[in-house]
Short mmCIF file of C-alpha atoms and ligand atoms in Angstrom, two decimals:
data_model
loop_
_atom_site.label_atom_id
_atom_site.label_comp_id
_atom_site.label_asym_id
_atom_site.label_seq_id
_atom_site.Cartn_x
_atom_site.Cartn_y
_atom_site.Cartn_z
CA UNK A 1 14.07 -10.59 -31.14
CA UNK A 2 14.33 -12.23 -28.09
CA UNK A 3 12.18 -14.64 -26.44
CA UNK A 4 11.12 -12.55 -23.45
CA UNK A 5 7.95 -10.41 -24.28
CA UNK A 6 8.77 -6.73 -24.91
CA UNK A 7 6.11 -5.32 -22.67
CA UNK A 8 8.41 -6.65 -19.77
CA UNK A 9 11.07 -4.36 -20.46
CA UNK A 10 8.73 -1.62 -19.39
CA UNK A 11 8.65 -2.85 -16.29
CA UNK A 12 10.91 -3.99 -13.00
CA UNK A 13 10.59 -6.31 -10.17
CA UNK A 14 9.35 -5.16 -6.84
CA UNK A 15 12.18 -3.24 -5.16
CA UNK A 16 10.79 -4.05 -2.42
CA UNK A 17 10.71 -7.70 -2.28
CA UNK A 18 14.18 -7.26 -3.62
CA UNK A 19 15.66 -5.69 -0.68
CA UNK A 20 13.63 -8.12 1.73
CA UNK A 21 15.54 -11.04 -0.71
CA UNK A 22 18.72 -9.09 -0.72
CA UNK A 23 18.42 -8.72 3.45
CA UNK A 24 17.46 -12.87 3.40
CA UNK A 25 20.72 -13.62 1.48
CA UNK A 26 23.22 -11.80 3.44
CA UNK A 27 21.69 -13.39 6.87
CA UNK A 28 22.27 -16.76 5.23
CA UNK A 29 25.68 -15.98 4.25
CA UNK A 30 26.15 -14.99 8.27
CA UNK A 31 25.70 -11.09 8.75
CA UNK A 32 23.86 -9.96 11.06
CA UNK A 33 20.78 -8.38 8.95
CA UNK A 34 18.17 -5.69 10.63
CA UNK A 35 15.27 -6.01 7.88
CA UNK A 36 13.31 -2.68 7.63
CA UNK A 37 12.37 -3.54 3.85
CA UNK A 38 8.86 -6.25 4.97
CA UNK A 39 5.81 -4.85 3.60
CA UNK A 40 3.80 -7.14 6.25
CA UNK A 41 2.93 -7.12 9.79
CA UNK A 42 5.36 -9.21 12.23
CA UNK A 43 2.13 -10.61 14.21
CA UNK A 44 0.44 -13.86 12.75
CA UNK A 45 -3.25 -14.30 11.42
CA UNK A 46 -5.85 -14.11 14.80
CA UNK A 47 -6.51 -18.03 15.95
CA UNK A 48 -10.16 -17.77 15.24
CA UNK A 49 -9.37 -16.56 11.72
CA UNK A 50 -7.08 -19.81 11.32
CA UNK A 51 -10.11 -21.91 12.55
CA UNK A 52 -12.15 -20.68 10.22
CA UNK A 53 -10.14 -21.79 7.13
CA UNK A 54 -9.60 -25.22 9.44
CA UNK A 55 -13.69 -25.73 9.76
CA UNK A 56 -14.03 -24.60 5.85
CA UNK A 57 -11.23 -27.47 4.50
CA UNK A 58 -13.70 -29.52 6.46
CA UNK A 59 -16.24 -28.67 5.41
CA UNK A 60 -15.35 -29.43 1.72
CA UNK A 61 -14.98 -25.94 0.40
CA UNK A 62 -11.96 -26.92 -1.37
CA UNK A 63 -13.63 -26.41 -4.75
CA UNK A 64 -13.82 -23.24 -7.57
CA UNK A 65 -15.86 -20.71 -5.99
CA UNK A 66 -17.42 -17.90 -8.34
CA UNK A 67 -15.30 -15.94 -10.05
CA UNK A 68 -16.19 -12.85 -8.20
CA UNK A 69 -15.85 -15.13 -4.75
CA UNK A 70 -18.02 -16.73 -2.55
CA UNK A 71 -21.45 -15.02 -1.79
CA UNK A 72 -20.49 -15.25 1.77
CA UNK A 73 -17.31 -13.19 1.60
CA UNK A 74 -19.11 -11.07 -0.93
CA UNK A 75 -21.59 -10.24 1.58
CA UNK A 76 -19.10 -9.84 4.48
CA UNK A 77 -17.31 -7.33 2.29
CA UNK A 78 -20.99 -5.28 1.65
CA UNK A 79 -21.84 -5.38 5.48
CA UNK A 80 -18.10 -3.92 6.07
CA UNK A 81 -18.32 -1.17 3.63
CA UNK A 82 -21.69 -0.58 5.25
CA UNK A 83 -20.74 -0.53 8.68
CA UNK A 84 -17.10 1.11 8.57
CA UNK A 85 -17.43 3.55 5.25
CA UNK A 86 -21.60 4.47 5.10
CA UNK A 87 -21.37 2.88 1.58
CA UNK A 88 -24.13 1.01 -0.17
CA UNK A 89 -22.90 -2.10 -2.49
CA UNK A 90 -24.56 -5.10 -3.41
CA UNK A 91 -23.02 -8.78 -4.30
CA UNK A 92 -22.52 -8.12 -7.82
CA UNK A 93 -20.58 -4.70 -6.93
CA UNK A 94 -17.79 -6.67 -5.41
CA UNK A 95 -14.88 -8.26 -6.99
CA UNK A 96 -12.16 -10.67 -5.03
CA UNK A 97 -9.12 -11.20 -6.09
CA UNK A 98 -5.53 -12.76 -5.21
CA UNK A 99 -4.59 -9.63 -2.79
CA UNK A 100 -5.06 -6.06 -3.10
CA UNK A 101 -2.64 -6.29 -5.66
CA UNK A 102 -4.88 -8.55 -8.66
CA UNK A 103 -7.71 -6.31 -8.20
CA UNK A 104 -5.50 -3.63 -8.76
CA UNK A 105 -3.98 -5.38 -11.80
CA UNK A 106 -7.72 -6.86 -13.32
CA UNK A 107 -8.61 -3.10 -12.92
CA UNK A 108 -6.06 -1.47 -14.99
CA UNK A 109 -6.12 -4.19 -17.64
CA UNK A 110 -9.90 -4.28 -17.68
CA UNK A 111 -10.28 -0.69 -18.39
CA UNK A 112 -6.95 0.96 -19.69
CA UNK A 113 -5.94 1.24 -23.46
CA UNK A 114 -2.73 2.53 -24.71
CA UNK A 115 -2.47 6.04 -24.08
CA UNK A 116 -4.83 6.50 -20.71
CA UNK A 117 -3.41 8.64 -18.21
CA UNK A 118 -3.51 7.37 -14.99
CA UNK A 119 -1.99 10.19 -12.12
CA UNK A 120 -0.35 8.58 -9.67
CA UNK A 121 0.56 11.02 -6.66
CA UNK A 122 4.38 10.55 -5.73
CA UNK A 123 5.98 8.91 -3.50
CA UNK A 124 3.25 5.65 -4.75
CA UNK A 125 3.16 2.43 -3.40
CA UNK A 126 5.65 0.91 -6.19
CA UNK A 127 3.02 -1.59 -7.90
CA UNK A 128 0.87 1.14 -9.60
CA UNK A 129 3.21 2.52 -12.13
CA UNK A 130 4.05 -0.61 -13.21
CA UNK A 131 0.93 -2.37 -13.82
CA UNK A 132 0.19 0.65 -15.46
CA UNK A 133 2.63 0.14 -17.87
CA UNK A 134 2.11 -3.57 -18.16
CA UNK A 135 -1.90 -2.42 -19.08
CA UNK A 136 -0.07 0.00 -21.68
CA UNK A 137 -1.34 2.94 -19.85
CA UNK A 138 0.72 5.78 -18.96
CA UNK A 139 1.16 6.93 -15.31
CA UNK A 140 1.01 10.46 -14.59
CA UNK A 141 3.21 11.30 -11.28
CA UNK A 142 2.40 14.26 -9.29
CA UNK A 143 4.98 15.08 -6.78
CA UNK A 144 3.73 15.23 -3.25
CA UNK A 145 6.93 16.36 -1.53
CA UNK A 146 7.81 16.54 2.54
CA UNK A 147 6.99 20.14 2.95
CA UNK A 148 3.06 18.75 1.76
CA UNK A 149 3.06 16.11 4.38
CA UNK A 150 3.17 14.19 0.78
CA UNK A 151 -0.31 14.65 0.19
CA UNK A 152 -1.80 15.69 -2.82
CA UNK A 153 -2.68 19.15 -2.81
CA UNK A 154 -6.22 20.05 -5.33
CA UNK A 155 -4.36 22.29 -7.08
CA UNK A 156 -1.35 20.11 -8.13
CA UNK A 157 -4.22 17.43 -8.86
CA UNK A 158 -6.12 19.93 -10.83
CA UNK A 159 -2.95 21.09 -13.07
CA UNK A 160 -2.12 16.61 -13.68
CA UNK A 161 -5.70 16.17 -15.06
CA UNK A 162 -5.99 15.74 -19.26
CA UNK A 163 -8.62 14.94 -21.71
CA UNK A 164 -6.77 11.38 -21.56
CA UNK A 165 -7.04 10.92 -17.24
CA UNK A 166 -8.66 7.95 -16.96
CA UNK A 167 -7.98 7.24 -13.20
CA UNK A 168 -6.54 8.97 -9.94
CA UNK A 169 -4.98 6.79 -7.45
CA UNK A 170 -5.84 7.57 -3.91
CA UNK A 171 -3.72 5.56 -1.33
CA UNK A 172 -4.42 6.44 2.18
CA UNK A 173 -3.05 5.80 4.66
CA UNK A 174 -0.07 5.44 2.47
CA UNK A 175 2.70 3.04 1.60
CA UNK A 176 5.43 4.39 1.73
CA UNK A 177 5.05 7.55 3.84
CA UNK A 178 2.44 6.67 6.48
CA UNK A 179 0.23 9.82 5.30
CA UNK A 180 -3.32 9.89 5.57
CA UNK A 181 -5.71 12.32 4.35
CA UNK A 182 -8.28 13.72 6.50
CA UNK A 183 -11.92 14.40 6.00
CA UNK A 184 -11.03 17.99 4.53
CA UNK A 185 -8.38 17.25 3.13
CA UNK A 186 -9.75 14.34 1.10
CA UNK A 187 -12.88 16.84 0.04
CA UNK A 188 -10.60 19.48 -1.42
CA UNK A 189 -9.37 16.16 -3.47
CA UNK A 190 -13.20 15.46 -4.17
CA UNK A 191 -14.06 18.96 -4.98
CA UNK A 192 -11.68 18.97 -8.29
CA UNK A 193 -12.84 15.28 -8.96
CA UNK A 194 -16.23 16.86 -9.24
CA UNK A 195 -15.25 19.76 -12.07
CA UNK A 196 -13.88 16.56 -13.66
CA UNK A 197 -16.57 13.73 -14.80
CA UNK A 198 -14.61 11.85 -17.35
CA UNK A 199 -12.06 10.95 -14.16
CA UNK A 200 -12.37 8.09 -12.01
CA UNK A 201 -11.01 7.50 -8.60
CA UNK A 202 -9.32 4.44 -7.30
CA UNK A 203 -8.78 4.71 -3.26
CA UNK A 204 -6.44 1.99 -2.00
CA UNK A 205 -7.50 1.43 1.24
CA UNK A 206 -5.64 -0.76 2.43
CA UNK A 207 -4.32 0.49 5.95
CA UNK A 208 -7.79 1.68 6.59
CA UNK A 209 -7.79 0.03 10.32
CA UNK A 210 -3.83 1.12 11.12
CA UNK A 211 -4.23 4.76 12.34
CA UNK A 212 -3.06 5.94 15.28
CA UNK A 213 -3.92 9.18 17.80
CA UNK A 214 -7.96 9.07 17.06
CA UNK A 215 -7.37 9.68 13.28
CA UNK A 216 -10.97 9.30 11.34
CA UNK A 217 -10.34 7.47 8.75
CA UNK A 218 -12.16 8.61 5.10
CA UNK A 219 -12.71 7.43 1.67
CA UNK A 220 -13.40 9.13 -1.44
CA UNK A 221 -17.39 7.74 -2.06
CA UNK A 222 -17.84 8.27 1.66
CA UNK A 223 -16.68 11.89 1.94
CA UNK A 224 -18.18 12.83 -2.04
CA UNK A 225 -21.41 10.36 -2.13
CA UNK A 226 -21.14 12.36 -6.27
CA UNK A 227 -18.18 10.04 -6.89
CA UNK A 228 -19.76 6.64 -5.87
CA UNK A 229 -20.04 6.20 -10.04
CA UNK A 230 -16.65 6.19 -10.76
CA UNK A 231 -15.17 5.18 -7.68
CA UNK A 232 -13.52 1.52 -7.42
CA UNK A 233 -12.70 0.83 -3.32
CA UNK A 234 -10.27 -1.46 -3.14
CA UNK A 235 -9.40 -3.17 0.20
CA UNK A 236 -8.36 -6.36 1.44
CA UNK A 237 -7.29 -8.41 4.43
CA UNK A 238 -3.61 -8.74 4.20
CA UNK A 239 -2.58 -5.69 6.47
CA UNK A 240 -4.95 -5.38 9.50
CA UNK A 241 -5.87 -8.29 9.65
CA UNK A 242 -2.19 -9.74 9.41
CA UNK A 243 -3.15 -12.02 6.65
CA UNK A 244 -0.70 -10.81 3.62
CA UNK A 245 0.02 -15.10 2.83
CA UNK A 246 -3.60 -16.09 2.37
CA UNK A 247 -3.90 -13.41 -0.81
CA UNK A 248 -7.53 -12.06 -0.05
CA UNK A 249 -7.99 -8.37 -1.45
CA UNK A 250 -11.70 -7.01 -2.87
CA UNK A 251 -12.57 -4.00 -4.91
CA UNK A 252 -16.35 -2.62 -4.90
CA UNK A 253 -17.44 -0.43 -7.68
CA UNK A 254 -19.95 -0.15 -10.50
CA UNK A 255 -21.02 -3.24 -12.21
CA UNK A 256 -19.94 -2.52 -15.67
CA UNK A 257 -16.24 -2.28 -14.16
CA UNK A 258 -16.81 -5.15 -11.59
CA UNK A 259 -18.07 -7.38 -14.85
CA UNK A 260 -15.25 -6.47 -16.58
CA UNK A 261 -12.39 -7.20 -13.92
CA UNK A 262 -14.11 -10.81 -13.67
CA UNK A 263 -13.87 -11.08 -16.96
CA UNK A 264 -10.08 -10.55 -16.57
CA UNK A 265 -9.74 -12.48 -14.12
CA UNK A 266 -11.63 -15.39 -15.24
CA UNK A 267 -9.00 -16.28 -17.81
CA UNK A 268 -5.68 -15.89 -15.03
CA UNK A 269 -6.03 -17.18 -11.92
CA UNK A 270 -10.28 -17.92 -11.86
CA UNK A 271 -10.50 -17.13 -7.98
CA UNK A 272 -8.74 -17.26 -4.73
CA UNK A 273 -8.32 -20.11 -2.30
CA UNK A 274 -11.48 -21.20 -1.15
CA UNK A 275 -10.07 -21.90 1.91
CA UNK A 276 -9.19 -18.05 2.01
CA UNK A 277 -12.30 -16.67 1.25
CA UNK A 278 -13.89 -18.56 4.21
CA UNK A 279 -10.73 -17.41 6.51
CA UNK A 280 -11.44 -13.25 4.88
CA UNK A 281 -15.19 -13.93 5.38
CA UNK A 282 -14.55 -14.66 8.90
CA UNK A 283 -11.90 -11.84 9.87
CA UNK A 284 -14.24 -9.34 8.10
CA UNK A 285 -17.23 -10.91 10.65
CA UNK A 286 -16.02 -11.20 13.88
CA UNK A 287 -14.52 -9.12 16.23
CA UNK A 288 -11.40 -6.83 15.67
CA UNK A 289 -10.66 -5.66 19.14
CA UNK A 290 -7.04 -7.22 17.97
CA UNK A 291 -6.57 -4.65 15.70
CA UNK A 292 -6.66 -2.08 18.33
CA UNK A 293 -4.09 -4.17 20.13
CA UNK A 294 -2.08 -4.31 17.33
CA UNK A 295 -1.92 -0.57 16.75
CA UNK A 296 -0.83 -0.44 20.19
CA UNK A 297 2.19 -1.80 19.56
CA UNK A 298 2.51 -0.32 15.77
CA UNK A 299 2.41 3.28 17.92
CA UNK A 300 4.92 2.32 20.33
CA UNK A 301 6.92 1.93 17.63
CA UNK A 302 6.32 4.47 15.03
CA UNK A 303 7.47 6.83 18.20
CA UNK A 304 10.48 5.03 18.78
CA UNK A 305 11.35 5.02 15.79
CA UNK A 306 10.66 9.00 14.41
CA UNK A 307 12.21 10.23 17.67
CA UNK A 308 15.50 7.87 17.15
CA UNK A 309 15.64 8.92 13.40
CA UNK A 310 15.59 12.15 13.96
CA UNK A 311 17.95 12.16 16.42
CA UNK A 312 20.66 10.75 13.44
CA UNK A 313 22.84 13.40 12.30
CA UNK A 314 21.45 14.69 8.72
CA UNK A 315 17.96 12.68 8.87
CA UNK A 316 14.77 14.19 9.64
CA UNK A 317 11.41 11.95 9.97
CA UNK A 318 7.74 13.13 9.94
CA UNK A 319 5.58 11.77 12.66
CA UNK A 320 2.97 9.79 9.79
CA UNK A 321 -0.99 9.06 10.33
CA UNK A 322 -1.06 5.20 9.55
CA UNK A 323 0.23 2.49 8.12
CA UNK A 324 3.59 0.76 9.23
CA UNK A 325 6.13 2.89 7.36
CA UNK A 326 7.96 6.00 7.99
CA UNK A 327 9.76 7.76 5.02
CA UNK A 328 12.43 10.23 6.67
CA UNK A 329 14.08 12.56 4.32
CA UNK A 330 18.16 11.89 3.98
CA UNK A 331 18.93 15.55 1.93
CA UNK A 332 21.25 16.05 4.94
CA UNK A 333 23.51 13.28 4.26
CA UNK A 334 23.97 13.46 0.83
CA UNK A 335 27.54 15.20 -0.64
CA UNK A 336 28.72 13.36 2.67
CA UNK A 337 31.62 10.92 2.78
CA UNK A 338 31.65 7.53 4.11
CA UNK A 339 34.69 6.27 6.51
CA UNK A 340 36.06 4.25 3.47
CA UNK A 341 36.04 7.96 1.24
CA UNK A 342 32.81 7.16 -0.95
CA UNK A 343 30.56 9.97 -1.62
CA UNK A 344 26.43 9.36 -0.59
CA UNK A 345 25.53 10.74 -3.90
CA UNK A 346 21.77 10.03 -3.30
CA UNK A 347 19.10 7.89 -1.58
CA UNK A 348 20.20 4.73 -3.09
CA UNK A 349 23.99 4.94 -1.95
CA UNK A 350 22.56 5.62 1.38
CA UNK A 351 20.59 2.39 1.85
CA UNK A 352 23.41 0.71 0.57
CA UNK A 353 25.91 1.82 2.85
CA UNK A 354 23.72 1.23 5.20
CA UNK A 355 22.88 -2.43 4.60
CA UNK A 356 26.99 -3.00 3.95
CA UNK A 357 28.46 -1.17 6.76
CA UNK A 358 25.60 -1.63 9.48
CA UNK A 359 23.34 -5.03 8.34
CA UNK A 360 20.07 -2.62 8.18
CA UNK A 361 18.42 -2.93 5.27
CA UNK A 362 15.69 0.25 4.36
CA UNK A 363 14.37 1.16 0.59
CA UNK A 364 15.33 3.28 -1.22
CA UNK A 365 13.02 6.71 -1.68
CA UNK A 366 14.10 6.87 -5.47
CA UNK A 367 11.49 3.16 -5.74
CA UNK A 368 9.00 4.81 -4.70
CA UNK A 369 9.20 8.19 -6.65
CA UNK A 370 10.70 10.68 -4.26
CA UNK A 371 14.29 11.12 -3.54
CA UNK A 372 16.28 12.10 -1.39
CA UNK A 373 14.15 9.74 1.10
CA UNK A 374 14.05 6.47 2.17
CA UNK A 375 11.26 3.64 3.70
CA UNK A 376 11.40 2.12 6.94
CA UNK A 377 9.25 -0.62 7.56
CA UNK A 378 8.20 -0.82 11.64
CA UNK A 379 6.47 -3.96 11.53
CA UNK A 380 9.27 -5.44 13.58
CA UNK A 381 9.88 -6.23 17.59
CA UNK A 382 10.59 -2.96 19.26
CA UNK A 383 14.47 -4.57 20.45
CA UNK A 384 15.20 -4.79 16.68
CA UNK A 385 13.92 -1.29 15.67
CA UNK A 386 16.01 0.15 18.32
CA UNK A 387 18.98 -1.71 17.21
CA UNK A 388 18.52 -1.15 13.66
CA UNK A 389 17.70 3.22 14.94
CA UNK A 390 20.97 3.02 16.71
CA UNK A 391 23.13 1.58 13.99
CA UNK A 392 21.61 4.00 11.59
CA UNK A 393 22.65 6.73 14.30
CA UNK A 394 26.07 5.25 14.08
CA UNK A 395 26.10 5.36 9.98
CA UNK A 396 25.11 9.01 10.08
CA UNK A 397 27.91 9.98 13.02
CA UNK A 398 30.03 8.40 10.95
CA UNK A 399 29.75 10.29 7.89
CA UNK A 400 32.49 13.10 6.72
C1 PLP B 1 -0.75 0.37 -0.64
C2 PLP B 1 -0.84 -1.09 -0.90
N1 PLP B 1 -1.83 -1.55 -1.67
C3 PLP B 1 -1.97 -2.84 -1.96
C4 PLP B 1 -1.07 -3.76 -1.47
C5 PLP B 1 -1.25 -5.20 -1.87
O1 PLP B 1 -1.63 -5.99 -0.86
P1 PLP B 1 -1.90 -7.54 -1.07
O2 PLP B 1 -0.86 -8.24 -0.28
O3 PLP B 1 -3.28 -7.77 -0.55
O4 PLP B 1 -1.79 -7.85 -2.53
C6 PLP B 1 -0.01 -3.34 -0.68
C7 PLP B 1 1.00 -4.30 -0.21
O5 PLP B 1 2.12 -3.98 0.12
C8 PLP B 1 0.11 -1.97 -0.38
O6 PLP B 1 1.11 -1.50 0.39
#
């Protein structure tokens, strides 16, 4: 037996933050690297955010806070789920973690046992499956394919659901397609939910605020007020609010499940920064008029970037709802040769060749559970999108 614990090997590192590190390490050794692999928004964290954190160090909030966070933040996080989702929580309904991503992780190893079914519509954002797994859960995928907009349909959801289900992940507007379910599209979601009591819901909503062309955002408990018991709404700060380094993500839900995600939590990493909390307090307070500004320029170049993509020979990308990703379908490329006579045998020999024979470095559809795809990240200046579009033009034309 080795020394490694064997619950690891049911898992793998990020893909993503692998390509971003694999993009990092050929621009060191020289190449000229177009990253389209970042996860995070190219703008920094709003001045008045910073000042916050500045005026809380001196302050002297540079101690523990609670365990669930400070009241303050807790409180800023109820008056937000007030004001932007119609949803009632109090204090003790709110949990705070290190990112999105710990509340995601206390969640699943405060309430899964070995053999709970969790459904995770495909393509997923590539954390759930595996902290699934490292909770000894089993993930459920559901495919959501192109021709669906890769939303879940109600009837796909309907067919995924067991005795064992214990959660559904919602993830809207999505990493890694950009999708976002409307109002009815989220109900027909809701509807089955309903049929199906023993099933809880966990939205990720964490591109709530980056939506572009009037699209009304929606969560589950807001569309299905039925759900609000066994609905945990987990959000954070890291994406509209360009704050992914200061590691401030919240869940709200029912207390029993709140309690128990402390719990969790109280024996890893006790609480975020302090100094975070006060800067995620703030940014939830004050004014977002940047984020419309922001989404400005996330639009710009979402429609630079479908209209160059699908101009490449044997790509074809969907015009998404949100987020800061498109996920263009590569089926026309593959059985292709490259100049040098290798064959694209799927999504993965496609980002590769890309990233060798043009420095542009994309993911992989096949990471994030749908193939023959792959992610673009737009969270870049629009010069080095339309570099990056015209070298991937260049890989396609070049193709045999
Ligand atoms: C869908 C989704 N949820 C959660 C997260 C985690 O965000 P955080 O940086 O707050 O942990 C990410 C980050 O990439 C994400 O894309």
């Amino acid at each position: 037996m080795g020394f490694i614990a064997s619950r690891l090997s049911r898992i793998k590192p990020s893909p993503t933050i692998a390509v971003t590190a694999k993009a990092a390490e050929l621009r060191a050794a020289g190449r000229d690297v177009i990253g389209l692999g970042a996860g995070e928004p190219d703008f920094d964290t709003p001045e008045h955010i910073k000042e916050a954190a500045v005026e809380a160090m001196r302050a002297g909030k540079t101690k523990y806070t609670a365990v669930p966070g400070t009241i303050e933040l807790r409180e800023a996080i109820c008056a937000k789920l007030k004001r932007d989702n119609d949803l009632t929580y109090t204090p003790d309904q709110i949990t705070v973690g290190c990112g999105g991503k710990q509340t995601i992780y206390n969640a699943f190893m405060a309430t899964l046992d070995p053999g709970d079914e969790v459904i995770i519509p495909a393509p997923y954002w590539v954390s759930y499956p595996d902290i699934t797994l490292l909770a000894e859960g089993t993930p459920v995928f559901v495919d959501c394919p192109g021709s669906n907009k890769f939303k879940l349909q109600a009837e796909d959801l309907e067919k995924a659901i067991t005795p064992k289900t214990k959660w559904v992940v919602l993830n809207s507007p999505s990493n890694p397609t950009g999708a976002a379910y409307n109002r009815a599209e989220m109900k027909a979601l809701t509807d089955v939910l309903m049929r199906h009591p023993h099933v809880w819901v966990m939205t990720d909503d964490m591109y709530e605020f980056i939506v572009y062309d009037d699209f009304e955002f929606v969560t589950p408990a807001q569309v299905e007020p039925g759900l609000y018991d066994r609905t945990l709404t987990l959000n954070g700060v890291s994406k509209a609010y360009a704050m992914t380094g200061w590691r401030v993500g919240y869940a709200a839900g029912p207390v029993e499940v709140i309690k128990a995600m402390n719990k969790v939590q109280s024996q890893s990493t006790t609480n975020t920064s302090s100094v975070s909390q006060a800067a995620a307090a703030a940014a939830l307070n004050s004014s977002h008029d940047f984020i419309a500004e922001n989404n400005r320029a996330f639009k710009e170049r979402r429609d630079l970037v479908v209209a160059m993509l699908n101009d490449a020979e044997g790509l074809t990308c969907a015009t998404p709802e949100g987020a800061f990703y498109v996920f263009p379908s590569c089926a026309g490329v593959i059985g292709k040769k490259t100049p040098e006579g290798n064959v694209i045998e799927n999504d993965g020999d496609f980002v590769t060749y890309l990233l060798e024979t043009q420095g542009v470095a994309a993911v992989q559809g096949e990471a994030f559970g749908l193939s023959p795809y792959f992610r673009v990240s737009y969270a870049t200046s629009n010069a080095a999108l339309e570099e990056a579009c015209k070298r991937i033009q260049k890989a396609c034309a070049m193709l045999l």
